[in-house]
mmCIF file of C-alpha atoms in Angstrom:
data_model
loop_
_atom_site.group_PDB
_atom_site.id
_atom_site.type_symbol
_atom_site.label_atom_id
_atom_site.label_comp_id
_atom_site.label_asym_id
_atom_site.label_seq_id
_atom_site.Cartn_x
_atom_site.Cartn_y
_atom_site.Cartn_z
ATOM 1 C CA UNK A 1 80.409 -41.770 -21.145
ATOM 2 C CA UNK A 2 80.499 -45.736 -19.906
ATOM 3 C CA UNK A 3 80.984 -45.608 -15.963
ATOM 4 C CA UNK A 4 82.846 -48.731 -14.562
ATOM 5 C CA UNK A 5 82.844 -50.819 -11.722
ATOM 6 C CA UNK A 6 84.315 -53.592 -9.574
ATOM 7 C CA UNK A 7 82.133 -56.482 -7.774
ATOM 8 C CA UNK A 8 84.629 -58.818 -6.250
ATOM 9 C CA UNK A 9 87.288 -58.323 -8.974
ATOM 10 C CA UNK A 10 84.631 -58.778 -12.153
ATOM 11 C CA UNK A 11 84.469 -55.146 -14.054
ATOM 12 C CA UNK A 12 81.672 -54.484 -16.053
ATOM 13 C CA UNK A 13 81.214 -50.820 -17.913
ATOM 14 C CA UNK A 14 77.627 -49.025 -17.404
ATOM 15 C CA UNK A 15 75.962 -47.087 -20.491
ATOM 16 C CA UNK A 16 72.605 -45.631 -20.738
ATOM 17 C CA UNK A 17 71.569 -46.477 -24.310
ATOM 18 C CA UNK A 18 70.759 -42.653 -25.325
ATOM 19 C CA UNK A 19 74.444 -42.580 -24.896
ATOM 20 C CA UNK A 20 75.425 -45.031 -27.619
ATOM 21 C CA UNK A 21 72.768 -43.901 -29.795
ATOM 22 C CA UNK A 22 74.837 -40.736 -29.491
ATOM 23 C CA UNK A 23 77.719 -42.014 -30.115
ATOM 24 C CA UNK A 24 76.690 -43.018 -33.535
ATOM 25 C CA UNK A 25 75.544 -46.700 -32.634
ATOM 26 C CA UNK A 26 72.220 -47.525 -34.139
ATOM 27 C CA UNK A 27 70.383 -48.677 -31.147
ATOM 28 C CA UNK A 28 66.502 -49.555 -31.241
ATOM 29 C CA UNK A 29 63.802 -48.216 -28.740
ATOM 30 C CA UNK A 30 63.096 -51.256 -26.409
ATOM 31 C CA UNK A 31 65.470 -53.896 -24.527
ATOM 32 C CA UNK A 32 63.469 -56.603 -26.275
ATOM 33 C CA UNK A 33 64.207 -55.001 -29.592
ATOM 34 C CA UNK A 34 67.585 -54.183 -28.672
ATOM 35 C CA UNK A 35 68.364 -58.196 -27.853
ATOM 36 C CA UNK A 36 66.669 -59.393 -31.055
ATOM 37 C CA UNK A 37 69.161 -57.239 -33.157
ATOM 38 C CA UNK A 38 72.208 -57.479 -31.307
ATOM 39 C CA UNK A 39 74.210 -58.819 -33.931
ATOM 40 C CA UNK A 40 73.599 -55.115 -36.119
ATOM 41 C CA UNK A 41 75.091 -53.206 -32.929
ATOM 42 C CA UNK A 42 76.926 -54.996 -29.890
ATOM 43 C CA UNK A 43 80.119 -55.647 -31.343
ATOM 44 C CA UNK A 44 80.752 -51.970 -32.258
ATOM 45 C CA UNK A 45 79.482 -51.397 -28.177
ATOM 46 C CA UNK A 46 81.741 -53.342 -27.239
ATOM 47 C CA UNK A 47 84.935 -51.352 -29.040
ATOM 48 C CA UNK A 48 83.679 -48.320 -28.144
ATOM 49 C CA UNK A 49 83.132 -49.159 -24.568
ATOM 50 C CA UNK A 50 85.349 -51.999 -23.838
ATOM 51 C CA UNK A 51 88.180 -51.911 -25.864
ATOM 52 C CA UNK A 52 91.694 -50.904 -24.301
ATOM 53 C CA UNK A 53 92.974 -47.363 -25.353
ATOM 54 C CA UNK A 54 95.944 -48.333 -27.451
ATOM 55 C CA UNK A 55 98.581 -46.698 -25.220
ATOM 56 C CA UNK A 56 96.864 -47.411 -22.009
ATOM 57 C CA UNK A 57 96.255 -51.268 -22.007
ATOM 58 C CA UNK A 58 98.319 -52.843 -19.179
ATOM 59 C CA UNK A 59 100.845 -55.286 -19.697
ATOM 60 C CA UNK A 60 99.646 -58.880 -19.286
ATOM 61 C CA UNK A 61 95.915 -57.489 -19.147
ATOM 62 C CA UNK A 62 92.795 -59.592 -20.610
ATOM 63 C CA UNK A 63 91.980 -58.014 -23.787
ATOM 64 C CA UNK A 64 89.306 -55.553 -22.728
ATOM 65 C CA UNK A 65 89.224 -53.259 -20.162
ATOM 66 C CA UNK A 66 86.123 -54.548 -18.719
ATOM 67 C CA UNK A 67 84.477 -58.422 -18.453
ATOM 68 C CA UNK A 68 81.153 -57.020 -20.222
ATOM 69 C CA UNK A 69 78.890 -53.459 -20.915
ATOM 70 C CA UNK A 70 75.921 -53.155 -19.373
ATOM 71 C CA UNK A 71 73.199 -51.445 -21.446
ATOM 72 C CA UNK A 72 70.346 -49.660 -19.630
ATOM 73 C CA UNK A 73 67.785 -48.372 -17.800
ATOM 74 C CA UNK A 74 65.642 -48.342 -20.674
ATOM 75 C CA UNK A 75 63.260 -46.345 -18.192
ATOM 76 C CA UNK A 76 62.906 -44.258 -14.771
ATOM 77 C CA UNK A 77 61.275 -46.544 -12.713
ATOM 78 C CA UNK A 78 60.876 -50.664 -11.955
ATOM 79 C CA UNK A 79 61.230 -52.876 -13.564
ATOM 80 C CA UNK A 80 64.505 -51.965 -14.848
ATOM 81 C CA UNK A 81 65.334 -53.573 -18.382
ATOM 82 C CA UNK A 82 69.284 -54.205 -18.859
ATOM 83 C CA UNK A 83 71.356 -55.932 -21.124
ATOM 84 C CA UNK A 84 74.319 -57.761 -20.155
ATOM 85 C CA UNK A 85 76.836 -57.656 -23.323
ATOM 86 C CA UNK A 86 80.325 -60.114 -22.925
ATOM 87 C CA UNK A 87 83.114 -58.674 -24.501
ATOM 88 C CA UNK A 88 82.521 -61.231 -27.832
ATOM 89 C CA UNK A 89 79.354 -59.780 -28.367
ATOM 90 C CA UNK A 90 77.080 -62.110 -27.070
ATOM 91 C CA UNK A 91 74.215 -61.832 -24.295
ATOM 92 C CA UNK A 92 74.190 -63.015 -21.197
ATOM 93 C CA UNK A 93 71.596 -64.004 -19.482
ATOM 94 C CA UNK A 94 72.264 -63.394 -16.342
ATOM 95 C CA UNK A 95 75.636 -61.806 -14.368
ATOM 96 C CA UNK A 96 75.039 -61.862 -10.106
ATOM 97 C CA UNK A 97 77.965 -59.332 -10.137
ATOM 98 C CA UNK A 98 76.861 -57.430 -13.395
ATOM 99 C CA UNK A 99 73.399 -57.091 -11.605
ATOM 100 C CA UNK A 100 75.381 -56.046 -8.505
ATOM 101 C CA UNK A 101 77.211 -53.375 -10.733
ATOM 102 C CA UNK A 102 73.915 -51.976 -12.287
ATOM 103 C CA UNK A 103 71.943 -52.216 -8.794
ATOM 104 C CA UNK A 104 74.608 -49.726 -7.179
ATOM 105 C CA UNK A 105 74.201 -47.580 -10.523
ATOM 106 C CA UNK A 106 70.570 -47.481 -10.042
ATOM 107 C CA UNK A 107 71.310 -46.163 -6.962
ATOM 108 C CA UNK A 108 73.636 -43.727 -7.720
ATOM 109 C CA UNK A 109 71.376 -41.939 -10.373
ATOM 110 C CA UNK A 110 68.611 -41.555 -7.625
ATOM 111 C CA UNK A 111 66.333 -44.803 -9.434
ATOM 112 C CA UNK A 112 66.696 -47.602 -6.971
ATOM 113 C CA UNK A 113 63.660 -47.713 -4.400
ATOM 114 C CA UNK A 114 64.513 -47.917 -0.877
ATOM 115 C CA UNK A 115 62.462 -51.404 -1.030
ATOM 116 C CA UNK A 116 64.383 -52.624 -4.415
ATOM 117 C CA UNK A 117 63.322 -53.322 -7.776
ATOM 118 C CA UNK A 118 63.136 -55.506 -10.263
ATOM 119 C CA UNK A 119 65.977 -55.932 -13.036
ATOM 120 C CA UNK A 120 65.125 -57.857 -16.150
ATOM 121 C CA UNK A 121 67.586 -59.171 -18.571
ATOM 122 C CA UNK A 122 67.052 -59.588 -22.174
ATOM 123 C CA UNK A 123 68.461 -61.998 -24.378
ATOM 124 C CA UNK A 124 68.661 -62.426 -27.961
ATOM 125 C CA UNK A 125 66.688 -65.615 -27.833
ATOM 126 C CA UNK A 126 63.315 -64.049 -27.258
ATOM 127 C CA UNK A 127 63.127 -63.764 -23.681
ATOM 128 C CA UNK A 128 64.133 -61.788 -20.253
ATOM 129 C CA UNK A 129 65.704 -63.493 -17.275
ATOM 130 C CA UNK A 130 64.107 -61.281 -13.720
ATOM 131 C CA UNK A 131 65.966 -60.953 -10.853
ATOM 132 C CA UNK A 132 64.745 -59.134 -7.702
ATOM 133 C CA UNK A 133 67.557 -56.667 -6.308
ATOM 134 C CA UNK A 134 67.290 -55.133 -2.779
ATOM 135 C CA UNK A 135 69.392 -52.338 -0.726
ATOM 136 C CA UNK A 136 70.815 -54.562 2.300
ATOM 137 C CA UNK A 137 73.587 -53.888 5.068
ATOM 138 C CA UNK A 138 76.076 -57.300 5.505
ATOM 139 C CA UNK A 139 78.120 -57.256 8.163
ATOM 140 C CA UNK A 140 78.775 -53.428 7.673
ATOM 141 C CA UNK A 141 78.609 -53.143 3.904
ATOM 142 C CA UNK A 142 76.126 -51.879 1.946
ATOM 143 C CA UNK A 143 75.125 -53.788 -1.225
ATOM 144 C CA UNK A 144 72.182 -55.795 -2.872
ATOM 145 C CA UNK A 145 70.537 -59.590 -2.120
ATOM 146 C CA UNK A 146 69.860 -60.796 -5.616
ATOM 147 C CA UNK A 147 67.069 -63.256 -5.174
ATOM 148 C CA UNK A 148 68.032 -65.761 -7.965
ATOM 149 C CA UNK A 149 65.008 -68.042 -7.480
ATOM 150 C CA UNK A 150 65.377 -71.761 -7.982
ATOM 151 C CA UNK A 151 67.988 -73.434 -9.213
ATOM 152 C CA UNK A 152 67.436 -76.736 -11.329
ATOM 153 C CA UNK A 153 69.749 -79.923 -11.736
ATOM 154 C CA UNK A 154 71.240 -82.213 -14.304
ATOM 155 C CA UNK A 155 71.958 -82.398 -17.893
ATOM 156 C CA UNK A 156 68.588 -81.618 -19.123
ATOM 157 C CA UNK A 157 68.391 -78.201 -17.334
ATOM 158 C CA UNK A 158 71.563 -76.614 -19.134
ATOM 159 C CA UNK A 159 70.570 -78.995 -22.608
ATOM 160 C CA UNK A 160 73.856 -81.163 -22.042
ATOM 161 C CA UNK A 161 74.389 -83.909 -24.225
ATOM 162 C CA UNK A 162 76.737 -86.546 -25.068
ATOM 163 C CA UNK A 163 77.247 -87.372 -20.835
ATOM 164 C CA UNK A 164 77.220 -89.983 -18.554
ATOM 165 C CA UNK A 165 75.950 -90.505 -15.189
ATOM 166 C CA UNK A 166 78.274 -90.942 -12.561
ATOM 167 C CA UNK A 167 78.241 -91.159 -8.783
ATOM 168 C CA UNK A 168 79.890 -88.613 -6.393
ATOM 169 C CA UNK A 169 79.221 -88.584 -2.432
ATOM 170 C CA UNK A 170 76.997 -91.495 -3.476
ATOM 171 C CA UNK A 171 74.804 -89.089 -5.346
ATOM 172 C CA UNK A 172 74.123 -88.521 -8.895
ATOM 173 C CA UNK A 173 75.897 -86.495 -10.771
ATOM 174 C CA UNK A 174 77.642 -86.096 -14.654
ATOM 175 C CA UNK A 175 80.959 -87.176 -15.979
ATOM 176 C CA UNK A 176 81.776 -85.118 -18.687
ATOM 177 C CA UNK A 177 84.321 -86.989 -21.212
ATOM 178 C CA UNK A 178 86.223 -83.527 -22.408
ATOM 179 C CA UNK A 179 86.705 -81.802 -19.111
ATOM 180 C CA UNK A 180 87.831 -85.508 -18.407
ATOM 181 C CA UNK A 181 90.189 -85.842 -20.929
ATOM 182 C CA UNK A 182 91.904 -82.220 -20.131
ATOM 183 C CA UNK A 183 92.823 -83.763 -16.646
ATOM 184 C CA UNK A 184 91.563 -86.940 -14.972
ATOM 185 C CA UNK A 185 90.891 -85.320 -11.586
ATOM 186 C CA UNK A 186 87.895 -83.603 -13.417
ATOM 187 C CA UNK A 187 85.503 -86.377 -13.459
ATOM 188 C CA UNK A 188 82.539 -85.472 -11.500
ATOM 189 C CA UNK A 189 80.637 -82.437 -12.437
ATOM 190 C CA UNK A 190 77.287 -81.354 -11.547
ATOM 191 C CA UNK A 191 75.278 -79.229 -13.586
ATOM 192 C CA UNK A 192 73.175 -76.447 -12.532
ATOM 193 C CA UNK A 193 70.829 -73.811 -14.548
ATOM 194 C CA UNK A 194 70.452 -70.506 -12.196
ATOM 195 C CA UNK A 195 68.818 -68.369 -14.861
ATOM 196 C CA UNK A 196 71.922 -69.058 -16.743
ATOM 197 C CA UNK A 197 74.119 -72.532 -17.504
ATOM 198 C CA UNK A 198 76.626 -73.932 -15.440
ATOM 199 C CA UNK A 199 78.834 -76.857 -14.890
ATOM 200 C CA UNK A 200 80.631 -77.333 -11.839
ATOM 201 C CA UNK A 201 83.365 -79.350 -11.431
ATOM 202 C CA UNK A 202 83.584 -81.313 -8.060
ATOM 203 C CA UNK A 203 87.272 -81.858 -6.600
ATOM 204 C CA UNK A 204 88.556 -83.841 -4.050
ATOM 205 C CA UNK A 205 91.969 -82.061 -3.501
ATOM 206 C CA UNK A 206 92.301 -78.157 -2.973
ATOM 207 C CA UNK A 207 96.048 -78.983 -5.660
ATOM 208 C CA UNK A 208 93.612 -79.698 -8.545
ATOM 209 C CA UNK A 209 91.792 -76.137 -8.369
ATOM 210 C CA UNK A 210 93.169 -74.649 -12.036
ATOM 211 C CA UNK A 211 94.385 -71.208 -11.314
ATOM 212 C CA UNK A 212 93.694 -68.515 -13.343
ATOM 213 C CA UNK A 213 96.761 -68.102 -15.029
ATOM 214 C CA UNK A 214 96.544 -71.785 -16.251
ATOM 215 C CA UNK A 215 93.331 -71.517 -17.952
ATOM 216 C CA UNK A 216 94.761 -68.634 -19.435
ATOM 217 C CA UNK A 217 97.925 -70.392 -21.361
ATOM 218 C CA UNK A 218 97.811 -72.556 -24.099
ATOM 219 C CA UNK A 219 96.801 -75.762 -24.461
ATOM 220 C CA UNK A 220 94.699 -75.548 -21.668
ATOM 221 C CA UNK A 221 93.091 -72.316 -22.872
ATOM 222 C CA UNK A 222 92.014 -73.386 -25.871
ATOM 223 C CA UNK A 223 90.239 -76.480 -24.442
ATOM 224 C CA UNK A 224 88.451 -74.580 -22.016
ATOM 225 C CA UNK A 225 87.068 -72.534 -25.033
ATOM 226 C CA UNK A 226 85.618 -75.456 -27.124
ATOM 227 C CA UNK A 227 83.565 -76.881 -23.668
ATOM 228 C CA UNK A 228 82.648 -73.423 -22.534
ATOM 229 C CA UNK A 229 81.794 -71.353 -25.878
ATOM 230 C CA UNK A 230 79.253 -72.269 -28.047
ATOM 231 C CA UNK A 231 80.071 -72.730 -32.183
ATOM 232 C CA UNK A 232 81.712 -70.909 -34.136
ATOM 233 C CA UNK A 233 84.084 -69.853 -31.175
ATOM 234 C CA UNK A 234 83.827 -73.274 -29.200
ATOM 235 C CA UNK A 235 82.667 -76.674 -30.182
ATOM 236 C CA UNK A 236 79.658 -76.653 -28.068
ATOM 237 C CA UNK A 237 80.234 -79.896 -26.026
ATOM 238 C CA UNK A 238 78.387 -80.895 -24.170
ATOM 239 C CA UNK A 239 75.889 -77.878 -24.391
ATOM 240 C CA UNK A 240 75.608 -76.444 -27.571
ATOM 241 C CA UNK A 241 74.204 -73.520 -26.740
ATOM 242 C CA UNK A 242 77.733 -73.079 -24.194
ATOM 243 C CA UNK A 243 78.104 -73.595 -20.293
ATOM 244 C CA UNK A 244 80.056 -71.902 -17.451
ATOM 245 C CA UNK A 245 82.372 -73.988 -16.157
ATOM 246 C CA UNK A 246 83.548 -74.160 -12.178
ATOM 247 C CA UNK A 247 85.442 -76.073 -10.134
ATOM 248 C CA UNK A 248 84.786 -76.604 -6.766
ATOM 249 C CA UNK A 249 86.458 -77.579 -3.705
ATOM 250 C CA UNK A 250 84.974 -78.107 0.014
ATOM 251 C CA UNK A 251 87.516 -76.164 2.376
ATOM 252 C CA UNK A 252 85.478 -76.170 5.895
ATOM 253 C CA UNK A 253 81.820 -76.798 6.885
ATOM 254 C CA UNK A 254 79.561 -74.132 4.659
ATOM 255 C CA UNK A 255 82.959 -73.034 2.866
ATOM 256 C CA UNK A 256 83.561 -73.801 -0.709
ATOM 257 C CA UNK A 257 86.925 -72.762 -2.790
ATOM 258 C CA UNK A 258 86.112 -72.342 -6.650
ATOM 259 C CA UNK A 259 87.410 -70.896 -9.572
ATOM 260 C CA UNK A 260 85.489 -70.008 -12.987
ATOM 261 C CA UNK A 261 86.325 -69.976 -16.880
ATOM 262 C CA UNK A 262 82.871 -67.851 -17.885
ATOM 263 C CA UNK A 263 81.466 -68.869 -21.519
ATOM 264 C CA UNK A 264 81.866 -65.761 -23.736
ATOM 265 C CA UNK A 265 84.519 -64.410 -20.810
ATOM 266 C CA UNK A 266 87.109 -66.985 -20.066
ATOM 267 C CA UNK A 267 88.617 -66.787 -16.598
ATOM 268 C CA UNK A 268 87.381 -64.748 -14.484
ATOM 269 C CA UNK A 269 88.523 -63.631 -10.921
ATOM 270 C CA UNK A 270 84.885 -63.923 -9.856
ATOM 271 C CA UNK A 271 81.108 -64.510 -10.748
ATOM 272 C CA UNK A 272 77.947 -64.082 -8.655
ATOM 273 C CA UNK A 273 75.779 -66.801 -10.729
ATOM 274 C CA UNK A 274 78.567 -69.093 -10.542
ATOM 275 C CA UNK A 275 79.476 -68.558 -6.891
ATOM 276 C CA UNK A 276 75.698 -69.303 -6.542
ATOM 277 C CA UNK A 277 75.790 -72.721 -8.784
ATOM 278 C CA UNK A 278 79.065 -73.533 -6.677
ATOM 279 C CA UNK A 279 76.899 -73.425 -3.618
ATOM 280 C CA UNK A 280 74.018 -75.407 -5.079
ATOM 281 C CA UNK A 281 75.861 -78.177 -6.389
ATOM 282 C CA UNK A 282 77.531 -78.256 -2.777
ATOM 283 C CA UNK A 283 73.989 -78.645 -1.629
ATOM 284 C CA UNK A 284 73.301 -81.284 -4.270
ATOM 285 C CA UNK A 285 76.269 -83.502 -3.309
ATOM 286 C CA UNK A 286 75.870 -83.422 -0.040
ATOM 287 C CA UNK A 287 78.944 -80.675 0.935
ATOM 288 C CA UNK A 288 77.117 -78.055 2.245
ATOM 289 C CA UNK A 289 73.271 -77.738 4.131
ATOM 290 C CA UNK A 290 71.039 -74.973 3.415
ATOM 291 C CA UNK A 291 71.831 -71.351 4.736
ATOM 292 C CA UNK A 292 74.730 -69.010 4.666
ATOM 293 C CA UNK A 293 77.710 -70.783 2.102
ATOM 294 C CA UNK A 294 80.586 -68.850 1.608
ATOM 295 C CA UNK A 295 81.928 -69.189 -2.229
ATOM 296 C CA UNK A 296 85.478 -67.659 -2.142
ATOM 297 C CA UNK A 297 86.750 -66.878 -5.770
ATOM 298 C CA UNK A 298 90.015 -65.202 -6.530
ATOM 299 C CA UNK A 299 88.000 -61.784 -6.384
ATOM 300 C CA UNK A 300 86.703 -62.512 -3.314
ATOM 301 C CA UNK A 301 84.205 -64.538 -1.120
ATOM 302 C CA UNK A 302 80.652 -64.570 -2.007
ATOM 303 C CA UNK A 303 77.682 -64.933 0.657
ATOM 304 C CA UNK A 304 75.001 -66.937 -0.432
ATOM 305 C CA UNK A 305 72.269 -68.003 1.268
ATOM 306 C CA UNK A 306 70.238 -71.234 0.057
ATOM 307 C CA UNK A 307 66.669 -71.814 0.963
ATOM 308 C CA UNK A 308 65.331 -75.664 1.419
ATOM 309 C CA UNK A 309 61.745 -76.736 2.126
ATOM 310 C CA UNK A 310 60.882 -80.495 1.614
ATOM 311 C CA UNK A 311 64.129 -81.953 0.553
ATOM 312 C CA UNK A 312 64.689 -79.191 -2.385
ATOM 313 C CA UNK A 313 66.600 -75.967 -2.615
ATOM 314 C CA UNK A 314 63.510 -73.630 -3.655
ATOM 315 C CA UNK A 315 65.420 -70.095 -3.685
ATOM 316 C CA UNK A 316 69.359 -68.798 -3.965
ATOM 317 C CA UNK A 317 70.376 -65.301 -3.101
ATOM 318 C CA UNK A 318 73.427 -63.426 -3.472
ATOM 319 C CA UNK A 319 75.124 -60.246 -1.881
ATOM 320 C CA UNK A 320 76.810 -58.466 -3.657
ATOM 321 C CA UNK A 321 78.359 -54.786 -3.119
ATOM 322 C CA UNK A 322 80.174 -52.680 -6.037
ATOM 323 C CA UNK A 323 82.341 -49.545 -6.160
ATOM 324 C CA UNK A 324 82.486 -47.092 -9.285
ATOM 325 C CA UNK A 325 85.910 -47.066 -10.267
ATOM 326 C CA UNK A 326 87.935 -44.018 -10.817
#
């Protein structure tokens, strides 16, 4: 019934929402509806989809099988509505590897013009996120250049509150007093909305990178959770409404290590929007110029390619590629 797959190490199961509403999940007509009343259905998605069989769960595996369900086509032909469900239930605005994961499903069940289509994302706050997906060939592979559109800067474009300003590369940038306080070398961040919220976290020394099995212990966990989730999970600070948190270190010209502790996921081995804020806020500070960045996560290295005209970054894109899982 759900179909996964793997983008660079992120897993996301695939379920057409007849399915569910076979399954027994009540499950409205429309995407829109569908996001308005996801508090009446995604939870029980996510156990039946996500959950680990009870003798089959791996030891030392995250909780689910999968980092999120994706819910959809709602229809044949483009646009293509989707919803992008993390495993607490929540929506997502936007996923560059979950969008990845449902182009190459698209394209497995015959839907996916030759010319590409375009994918909308609904949320639960009244409103759909587009994203423009198209068939490409990258050095050999076949996957998808998400056109992400414009990214915006600063505390204001992800709601922050409660920061400070704060110079980095002599440009301006946010110092965000509980990342701070978790370790000093975490003092400069930069945030950047990309259709979803991000903070990244600007480092100086490859050594302060956290590694995913530290943001997975305790305490460091748990402090992670109250910057990244929003309330009741997390404490909402700085952005109430929750933030994805990076960190972000400049390896080579146009080559950017990173690592990412997703709100509503936790660490993550990799993430298409972040990989695509990682290589913005390069831009921002100065790192990186526009064209090809390479964003290499513990899943693997993301191409991105970044699109100036006048002095601003005007469009992000992203290849991905996916494989259905056996």
């Amino acid at each position: 019934m759900t179909q996964f797959y793997d983008a660079r190490g992120n897993i996301y199961g695939v379920i057409a929402p007849q399915a569910l509403r076979d399954a027994g999940i009540v499950l409205p007509v429309s995407a829109t509806e569908c996001a308005s009343a996801r508090h009446s259905w995604s939870a029980a998605a996510i156990k039946l989809c996500c959950d680990w069989p009870e003798d089959q769960r791996p030891a030392n595996s995250k909780s689910h099988r999968s980092d999120g369900l994706l819910i959809g086509p709602f229809q044949t032909s483009p646009p293509f509505d989707v919803l992008i469900v993390n495993t607490d239930g929540t929506l997502a605005e936007r996923s560059g590897n979950g969008l990845t994961i449902f182009s190459q499903a698209l394209t497995e069940q015959g839907l996916m013009p030759e010319e590409g289509a375009l994918l909308r994302v609904h949320h639960d706050k009244g409103y759909a996120v587009e994203t423009s997906a198209k068939p490409a060939e990258v050095e050999g592979v076949k996957g998808f250049w998400l056109d992400l559109g414009q990214p915006r800067f600063g505390p204001d474009a992800v709601g922050a509150q409660t920061v400070q300003g704060i110079e980095f590369n002599a440009r301006d940038v946010s110092h965000v007093q509980p990342l701070a306080q978790l370790d000093s070398d975490w003092a400069y961040s930069q945030f950047v909305r990309i259709g979803n919220p991000h903070c990244v976290t600007l480092l100086r020394d490859v050594s302060t990178l956290p590694s995913n099995e530290q943001m997975r212990e305790s305490p460091l966990n748990e402090g992670l959770t109250e910057i990244a989730y929003a309330m009741p999970t997390g404490a909402g600070d700085p952005c109430p409404a929750g933030v994805n948190l990076q960190w972000a270190v400049l390896e080579s010209p146009q080559k950017i290590l990173a690592r990412v502790f997703e709100r509503g996921e936790g660490p993550t081995a990799s993430s298409g929007t972040s990989a695509s804020a990682v290589a913005s806020a390069a831009w921002r500070v100065g790192w990186v110029e526009a064209g090809e960045v390479q964003v290499v996560m513990p899943g693997g290295t993301a191409p991105i390619l970044l699109e100036e005209a006048e002095g601003e970054l005007r469009r992000v894109r992203l290849f991905g590629t996916a494989r259905l899982m056996g």
